[in-house]
Tab-separated table of C-alpha atoms and ligand atoms in Angstrom:
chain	number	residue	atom	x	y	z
U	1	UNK	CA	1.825	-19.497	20.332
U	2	UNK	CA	0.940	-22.636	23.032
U	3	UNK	CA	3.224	-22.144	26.340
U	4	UNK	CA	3.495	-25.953	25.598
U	5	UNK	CA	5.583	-25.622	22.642
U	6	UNK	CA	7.568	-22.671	24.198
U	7	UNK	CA	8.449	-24.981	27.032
U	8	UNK	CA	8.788	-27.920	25.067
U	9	UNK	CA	11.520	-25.667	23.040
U	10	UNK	CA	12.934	-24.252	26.295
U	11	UNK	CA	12.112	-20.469	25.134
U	12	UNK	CA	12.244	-18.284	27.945
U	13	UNK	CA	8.875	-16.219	29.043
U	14	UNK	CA	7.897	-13.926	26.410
U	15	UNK	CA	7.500	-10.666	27.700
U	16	UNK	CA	7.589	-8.367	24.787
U	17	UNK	CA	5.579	-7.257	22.068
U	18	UNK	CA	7.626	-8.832	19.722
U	19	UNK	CA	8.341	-12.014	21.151
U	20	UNK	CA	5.347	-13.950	19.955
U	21	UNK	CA	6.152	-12.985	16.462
U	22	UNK	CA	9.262	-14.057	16.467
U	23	UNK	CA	8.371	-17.290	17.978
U	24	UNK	CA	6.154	-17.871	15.611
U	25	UNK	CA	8.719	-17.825	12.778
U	26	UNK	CA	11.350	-19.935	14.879
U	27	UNK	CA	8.634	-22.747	15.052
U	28	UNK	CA	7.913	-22.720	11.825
U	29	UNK	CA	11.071	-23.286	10.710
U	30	UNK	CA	11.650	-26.055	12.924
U	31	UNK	CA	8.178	-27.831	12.195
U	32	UNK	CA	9.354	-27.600	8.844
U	33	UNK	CA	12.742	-28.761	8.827
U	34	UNK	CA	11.840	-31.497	11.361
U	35	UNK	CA	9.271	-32.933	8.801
U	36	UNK	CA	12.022	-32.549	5.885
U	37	UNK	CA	14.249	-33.966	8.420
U	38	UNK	CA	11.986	-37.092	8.922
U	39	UNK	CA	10.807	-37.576	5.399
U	40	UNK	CA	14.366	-37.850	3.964
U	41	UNK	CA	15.395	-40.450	6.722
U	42	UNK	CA	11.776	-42.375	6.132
U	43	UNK	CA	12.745	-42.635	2.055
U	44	UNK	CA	16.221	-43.391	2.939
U	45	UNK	CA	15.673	-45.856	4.820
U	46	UNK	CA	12.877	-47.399	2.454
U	47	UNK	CA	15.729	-46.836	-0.467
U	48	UNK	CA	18.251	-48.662	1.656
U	49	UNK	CA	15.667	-51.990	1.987
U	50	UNK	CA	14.529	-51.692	-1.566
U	51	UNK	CA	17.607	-51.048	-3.384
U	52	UNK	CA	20.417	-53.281	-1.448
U	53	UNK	CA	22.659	-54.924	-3.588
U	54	UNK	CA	21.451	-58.850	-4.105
U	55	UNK	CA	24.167	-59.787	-6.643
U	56	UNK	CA	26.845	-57.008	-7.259
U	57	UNK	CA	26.163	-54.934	-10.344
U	58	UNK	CA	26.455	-51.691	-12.314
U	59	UNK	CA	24.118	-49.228	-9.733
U	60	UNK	CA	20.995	-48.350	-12.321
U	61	UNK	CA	20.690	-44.798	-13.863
U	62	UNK	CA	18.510	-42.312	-11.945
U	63	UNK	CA	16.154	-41.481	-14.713
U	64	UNK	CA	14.062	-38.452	-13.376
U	65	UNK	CA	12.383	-36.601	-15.859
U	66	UNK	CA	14.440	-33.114	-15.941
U	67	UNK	CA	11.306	-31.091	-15.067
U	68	UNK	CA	10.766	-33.075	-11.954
U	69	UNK	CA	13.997	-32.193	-10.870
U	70	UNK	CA	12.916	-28.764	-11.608
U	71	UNK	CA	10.198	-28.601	-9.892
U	72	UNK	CA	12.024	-29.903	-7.035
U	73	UNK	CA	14.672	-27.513	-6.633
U	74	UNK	CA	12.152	-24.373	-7.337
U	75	UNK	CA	9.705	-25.718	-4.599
U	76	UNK	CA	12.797	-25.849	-2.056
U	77	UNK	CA	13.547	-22.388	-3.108
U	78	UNK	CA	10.020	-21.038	-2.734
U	79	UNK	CA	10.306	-22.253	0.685
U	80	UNK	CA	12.807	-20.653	1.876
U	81	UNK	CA	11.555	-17.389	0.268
U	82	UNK	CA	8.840	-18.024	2.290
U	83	UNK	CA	10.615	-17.842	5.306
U	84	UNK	CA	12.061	-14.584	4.557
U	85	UNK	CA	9.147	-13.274	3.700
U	86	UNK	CA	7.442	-14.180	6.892
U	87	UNK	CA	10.292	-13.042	8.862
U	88	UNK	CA	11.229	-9.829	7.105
U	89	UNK	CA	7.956	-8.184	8.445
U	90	UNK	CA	8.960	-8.747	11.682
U	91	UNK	CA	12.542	-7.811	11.184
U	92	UNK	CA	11.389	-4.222	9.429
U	93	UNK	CA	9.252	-3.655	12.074
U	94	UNK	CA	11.611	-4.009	15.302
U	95	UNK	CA	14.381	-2.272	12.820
U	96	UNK	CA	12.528	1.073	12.457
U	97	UNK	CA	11.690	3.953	14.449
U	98	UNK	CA	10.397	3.514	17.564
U	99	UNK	CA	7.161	4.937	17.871
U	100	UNK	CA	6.511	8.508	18.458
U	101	UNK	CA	5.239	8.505	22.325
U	102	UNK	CA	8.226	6.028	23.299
U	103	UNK	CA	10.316	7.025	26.762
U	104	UNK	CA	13.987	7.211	25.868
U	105	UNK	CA	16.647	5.647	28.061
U	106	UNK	CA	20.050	5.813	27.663
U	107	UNK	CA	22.088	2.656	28.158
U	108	UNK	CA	26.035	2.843	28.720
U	109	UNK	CA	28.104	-0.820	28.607
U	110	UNK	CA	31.230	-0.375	30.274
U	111	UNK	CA	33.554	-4.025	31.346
U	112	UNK	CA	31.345	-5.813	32.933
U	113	UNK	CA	28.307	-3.564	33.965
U	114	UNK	CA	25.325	-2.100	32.373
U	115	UNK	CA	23.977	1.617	33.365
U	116	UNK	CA	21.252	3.164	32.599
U	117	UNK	CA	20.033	6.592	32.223
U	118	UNK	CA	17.015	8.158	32.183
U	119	UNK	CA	16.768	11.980	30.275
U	120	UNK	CA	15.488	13.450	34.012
U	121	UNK	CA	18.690	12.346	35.244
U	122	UNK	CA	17.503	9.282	37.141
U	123	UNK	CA	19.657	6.427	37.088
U	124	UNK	CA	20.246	2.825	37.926
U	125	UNK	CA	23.076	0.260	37.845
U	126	UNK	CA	22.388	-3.188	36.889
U	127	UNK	CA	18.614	-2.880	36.593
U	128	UNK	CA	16.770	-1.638	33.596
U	129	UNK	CA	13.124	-0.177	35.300
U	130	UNK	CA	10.378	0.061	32.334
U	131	UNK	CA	6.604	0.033	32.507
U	132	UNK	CA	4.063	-2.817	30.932
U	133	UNK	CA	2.602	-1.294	27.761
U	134	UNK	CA	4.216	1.985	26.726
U	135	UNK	CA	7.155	1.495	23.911
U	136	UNK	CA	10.878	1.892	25.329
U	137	UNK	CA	13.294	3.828	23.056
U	138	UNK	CA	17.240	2.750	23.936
U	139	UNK	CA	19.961	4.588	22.834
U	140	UNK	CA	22.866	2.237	23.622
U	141	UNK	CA	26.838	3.242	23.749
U	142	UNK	CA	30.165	1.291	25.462
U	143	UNK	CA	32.629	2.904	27.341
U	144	UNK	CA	35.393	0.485	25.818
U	145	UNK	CA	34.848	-2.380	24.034
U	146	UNK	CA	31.913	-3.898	21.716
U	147	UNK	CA	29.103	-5.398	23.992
U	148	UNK	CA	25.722	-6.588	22.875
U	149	UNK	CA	22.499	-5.844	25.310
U	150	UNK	CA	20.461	-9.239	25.160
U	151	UNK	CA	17.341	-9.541	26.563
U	152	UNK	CA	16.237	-12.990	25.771
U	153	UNK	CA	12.567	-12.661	27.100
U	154	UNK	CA	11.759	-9.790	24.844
U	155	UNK	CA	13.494	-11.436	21.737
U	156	UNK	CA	16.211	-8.358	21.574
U	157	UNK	CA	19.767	-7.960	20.864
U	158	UNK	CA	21.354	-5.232	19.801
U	159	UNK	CA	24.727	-4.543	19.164
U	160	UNK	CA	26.619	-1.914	21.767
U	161	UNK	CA	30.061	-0.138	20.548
U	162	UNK	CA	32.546	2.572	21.783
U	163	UNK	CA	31.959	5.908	20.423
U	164	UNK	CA	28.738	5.693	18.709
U	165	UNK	CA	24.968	5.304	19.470
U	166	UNK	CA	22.783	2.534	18.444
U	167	UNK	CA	19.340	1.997	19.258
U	168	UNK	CA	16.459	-0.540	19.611
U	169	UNK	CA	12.752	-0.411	21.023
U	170	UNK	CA	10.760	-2.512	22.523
U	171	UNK	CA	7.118	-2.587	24.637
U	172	UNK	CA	7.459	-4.709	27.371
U	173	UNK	CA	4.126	-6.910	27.583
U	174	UNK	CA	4.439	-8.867	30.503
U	175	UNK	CA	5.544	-7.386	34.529
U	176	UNK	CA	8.448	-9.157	36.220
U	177	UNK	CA	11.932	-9.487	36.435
U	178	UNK	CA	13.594	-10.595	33.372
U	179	UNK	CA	17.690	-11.467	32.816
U	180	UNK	CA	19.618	-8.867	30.619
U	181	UNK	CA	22.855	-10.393	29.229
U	182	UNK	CA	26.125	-9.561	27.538
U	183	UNK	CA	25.601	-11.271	23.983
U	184	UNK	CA	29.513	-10.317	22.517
U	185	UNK	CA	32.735	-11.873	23.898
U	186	UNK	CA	33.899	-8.818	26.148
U	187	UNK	CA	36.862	-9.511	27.921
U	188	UNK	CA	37.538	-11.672	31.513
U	189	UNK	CA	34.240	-11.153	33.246
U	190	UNK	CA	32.104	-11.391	29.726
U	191	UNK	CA	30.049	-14.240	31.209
U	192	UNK	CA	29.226	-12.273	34.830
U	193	UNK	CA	27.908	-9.086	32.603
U	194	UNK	CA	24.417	-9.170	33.469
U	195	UNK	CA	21.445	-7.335	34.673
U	196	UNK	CA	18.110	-7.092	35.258
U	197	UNK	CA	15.060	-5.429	33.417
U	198	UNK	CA	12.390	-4.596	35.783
U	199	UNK	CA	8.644	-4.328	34.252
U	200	UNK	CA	6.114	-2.829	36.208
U	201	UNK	CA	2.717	-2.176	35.824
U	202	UNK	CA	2.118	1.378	35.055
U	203	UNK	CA	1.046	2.210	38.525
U	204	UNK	CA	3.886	0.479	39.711
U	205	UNK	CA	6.059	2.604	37.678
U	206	UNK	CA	4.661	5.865	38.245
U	207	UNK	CA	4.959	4.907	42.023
U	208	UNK	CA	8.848	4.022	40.928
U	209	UNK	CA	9.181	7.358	39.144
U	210	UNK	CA	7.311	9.333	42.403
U	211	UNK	CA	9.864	7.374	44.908
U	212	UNK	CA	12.885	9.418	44.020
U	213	UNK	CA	12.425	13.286	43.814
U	214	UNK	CA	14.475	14.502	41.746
U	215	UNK	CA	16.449	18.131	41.034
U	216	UNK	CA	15.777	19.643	37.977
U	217	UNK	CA	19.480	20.731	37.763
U	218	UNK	CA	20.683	16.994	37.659
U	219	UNK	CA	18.740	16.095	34.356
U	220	UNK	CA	20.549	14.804	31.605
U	221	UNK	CA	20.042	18.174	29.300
U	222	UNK	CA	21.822	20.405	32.431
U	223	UNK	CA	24.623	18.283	32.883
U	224	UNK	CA	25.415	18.323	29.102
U	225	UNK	CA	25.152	22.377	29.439
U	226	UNK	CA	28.173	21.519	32.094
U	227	UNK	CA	29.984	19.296	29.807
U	228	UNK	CA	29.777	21.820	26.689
U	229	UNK	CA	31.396	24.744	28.604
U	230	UNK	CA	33.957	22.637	30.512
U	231	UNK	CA	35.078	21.293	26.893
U	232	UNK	CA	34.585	24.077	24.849
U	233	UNK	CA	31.949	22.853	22.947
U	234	UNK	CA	30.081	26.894	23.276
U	235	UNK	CA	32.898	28.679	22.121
U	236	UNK	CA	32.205	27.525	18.431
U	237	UNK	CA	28.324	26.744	19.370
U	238	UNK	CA	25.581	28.393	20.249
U	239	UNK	CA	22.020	27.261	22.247
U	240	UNK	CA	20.337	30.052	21.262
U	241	UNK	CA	20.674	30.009	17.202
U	242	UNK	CA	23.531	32.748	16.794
U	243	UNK	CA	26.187	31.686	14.320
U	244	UNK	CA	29.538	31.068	15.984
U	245	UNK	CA	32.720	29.422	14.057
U	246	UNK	CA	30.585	26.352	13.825
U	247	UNK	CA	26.150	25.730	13.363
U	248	UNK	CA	24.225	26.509	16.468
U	249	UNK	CA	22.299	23.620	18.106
U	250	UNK	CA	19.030	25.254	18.302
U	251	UNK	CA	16.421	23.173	16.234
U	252	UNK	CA	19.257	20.818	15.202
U	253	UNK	CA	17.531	17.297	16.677
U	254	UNK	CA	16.002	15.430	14.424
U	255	UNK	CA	16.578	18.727	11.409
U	256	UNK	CA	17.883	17.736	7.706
U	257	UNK	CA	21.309	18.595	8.131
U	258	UNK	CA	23.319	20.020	4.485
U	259	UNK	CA	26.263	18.818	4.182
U	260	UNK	CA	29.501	20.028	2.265
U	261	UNK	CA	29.602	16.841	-0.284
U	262	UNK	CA	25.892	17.719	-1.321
U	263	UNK	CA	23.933	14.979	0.490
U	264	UNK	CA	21.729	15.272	3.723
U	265	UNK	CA	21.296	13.806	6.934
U	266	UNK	CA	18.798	13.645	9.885
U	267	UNK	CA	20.228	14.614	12.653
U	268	UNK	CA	19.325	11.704	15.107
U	269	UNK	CA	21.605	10.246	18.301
U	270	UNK	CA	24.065	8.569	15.991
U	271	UNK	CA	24.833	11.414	13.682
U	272	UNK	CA	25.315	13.834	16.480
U	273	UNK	CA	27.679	11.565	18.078
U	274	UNK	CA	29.700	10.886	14.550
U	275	UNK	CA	29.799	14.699	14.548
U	276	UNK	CA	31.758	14.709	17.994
U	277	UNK	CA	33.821	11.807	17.476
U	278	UNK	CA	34.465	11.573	13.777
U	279	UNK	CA	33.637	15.722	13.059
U	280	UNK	CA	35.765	14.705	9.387
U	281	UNK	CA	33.118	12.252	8.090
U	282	UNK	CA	30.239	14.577	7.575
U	283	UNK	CA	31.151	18.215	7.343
U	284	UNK	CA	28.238	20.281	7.723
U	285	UNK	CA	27.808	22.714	4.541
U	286	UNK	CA	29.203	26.269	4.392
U	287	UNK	CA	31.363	25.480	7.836
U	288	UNK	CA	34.837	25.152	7.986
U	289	UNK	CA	35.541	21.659	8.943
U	290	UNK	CA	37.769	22.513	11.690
U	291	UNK	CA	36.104	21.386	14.670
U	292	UNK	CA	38.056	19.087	16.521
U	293	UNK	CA	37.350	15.048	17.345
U	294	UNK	CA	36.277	14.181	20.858
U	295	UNK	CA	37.065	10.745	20.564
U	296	UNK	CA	38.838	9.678	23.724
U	297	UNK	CA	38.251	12.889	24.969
U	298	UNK	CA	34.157	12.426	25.959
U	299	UNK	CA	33.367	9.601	28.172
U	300	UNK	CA	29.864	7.843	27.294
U	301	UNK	CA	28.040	9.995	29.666
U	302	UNK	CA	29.284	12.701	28.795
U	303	UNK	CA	27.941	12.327	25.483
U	304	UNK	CA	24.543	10.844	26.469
U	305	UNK	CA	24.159	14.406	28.133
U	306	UNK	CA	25.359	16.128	25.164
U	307	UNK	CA	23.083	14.458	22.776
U	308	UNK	CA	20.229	14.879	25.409
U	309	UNK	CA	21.248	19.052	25.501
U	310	UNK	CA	20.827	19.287	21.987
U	311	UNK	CA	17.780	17.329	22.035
U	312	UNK	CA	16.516	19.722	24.738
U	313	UNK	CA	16.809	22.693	22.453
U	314	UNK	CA	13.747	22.894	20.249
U	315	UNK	CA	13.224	25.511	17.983
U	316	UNK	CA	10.437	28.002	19.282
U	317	UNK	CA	7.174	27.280	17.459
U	318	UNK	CA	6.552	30.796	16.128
U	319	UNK	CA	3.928	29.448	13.186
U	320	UNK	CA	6.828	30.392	10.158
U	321	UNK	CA	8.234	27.529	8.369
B	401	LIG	CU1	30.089	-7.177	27.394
């Protein structure tokens, strides 16, 4: 899309590899409701001159043949189908899984700041660091109330509530520093909840990553070993596949969870933090469902490093299966 239009529009840079798609849609829908827009004002207007009232008189019948009007209403129709169509692509594609390879960082929204994590147990306040090129995986949670982590240059917003993980990718296309915005009515300071995503080149970033040396005992996964014995989490779970009151968590990321009412579930990000806040909602099958809710109990990072433990435990590859 021309930089012309995007400035004529007022877009902000687009630095993602969605961006241009959906800016491709938005003008397209304006080009063509700004010619609908000026076609029904130019036959308006013409109806207005031809059809002003010389002598006052019973207003003629509109005679159009029904099939016209038909054809009118189905072409209208078929337009905006058209713009679904168009823009569903787009939408399935930023909706699903972020690619295999992507890094994962988690985000936390807490009144009026944005934190973010990285799984080696870097992390920044108020500025986002990603590289140009390599897709960004973001599992997003609040510490209170519902937020919504906008980033208008890559064409994302994604919705950001207490006690449960949502996530959204996106490859950032372009280096620089780009605004990152609260997008839902927070609370006093709503307005003033911003931050920055940093994109860097790759070399940049690996220079970034190099800067900070970090300990192995301060990643993500070690903390949540921490957090599990300090709230009892090991008592009823195991790392290491033994059966305890409740399933071990060896293998369990990503794995086709049974549950009691028959169905199944993968267990990504969001399911394993239902399972600590809302244990009730999906009972695992042949377990007691006794384990007790978290909610309140876990702060946001607390369950970041959690979900990044059980992540951490992959089943040994011994060829069965
Ligand atoms: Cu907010």
């Amino acid at each position: 899309v021309s930089e012309l239009v995007r400035s004529i529009l007022a877009l902000p840079p687009a630095a993602s590899s969605f961006a241009d798609e959906v800016d491709r849609l938005h003008f397209f829908v304006i080009t063509v409701t700004l010619i609908g827009a000026i076609l029904t004002f130019l036959v308006a207007g013409y109806f207005v001159l031809r059809y002003r009232a010389k002598h006052l008189g019973p207003t003629p019948r509109s005679t159009a043949p029904f099939l016209l009007e038909l054809g009118w209403i189905v072409g209208l129709m078929s337009l905006f189908v058209l713009w679904w169509v168009l823009g569903y692509r787009t939408f399935v594609r930023m909706e699903s899984e972020a690619p295999q390879d992507a890094m994962e960082i988690y985000v936390t929204a807490k009144q009026w700041t944005w934190k973010f994590a990285y799984p080696d147990g870097r992390s920044s306040a108020a500025e986002l660091v990603v590289p140009i090129g390599k897709p960004v995986r973001l599992l997003l949670t609040s510490q209170d109330v519902i937020h919504s982590f906008f980033v208008p240059a890559f064409r994302l917003k994604r919705d950001v509530l207490p006690g449960r993980y949502t996530s959204a990718w996106f490859e950032a296309t372009k280096a620089g520093d780009y605004p990152l915005a609260c997008a839902e009515y927070c609370g006093l300071a709503h307005s003033l909840m911003r931050a920055r995503v940093r994109v860097l080149a790759p070399d940049e970033f690996e220079r970034w990553l190099d800067g900070e040396t970090l300990d192995p005992a301060e990643s993500m996964a070690e903390r949540g070993k921490q957090v599990a014995s300090r709230h009892g989490c090991l008592g009823c779970h195991s790392l290491d596949g033994k059966l305890r009151e409740g399933p071990t968590w060896l293998g369990l990321y990503r794995r086709e969870v049974k549950l009691a009412d028959g169905s199944t579930i993968v267990a990504d990000e969001a399911y394993l933090t239902e399972s600590m806040m809302e244990p009730s909602t999906r009972v695992v099958a042949g377990f007691p469902a006794n384990m007790p809710s978290f909610q309140g109990v876990l702060t946001a990072p607390e369950v970041g490093a959690l979900v990044e433990l059980i992540k951490s435990l992959e089943e040994p590859d011994d060829g069965a299966s």
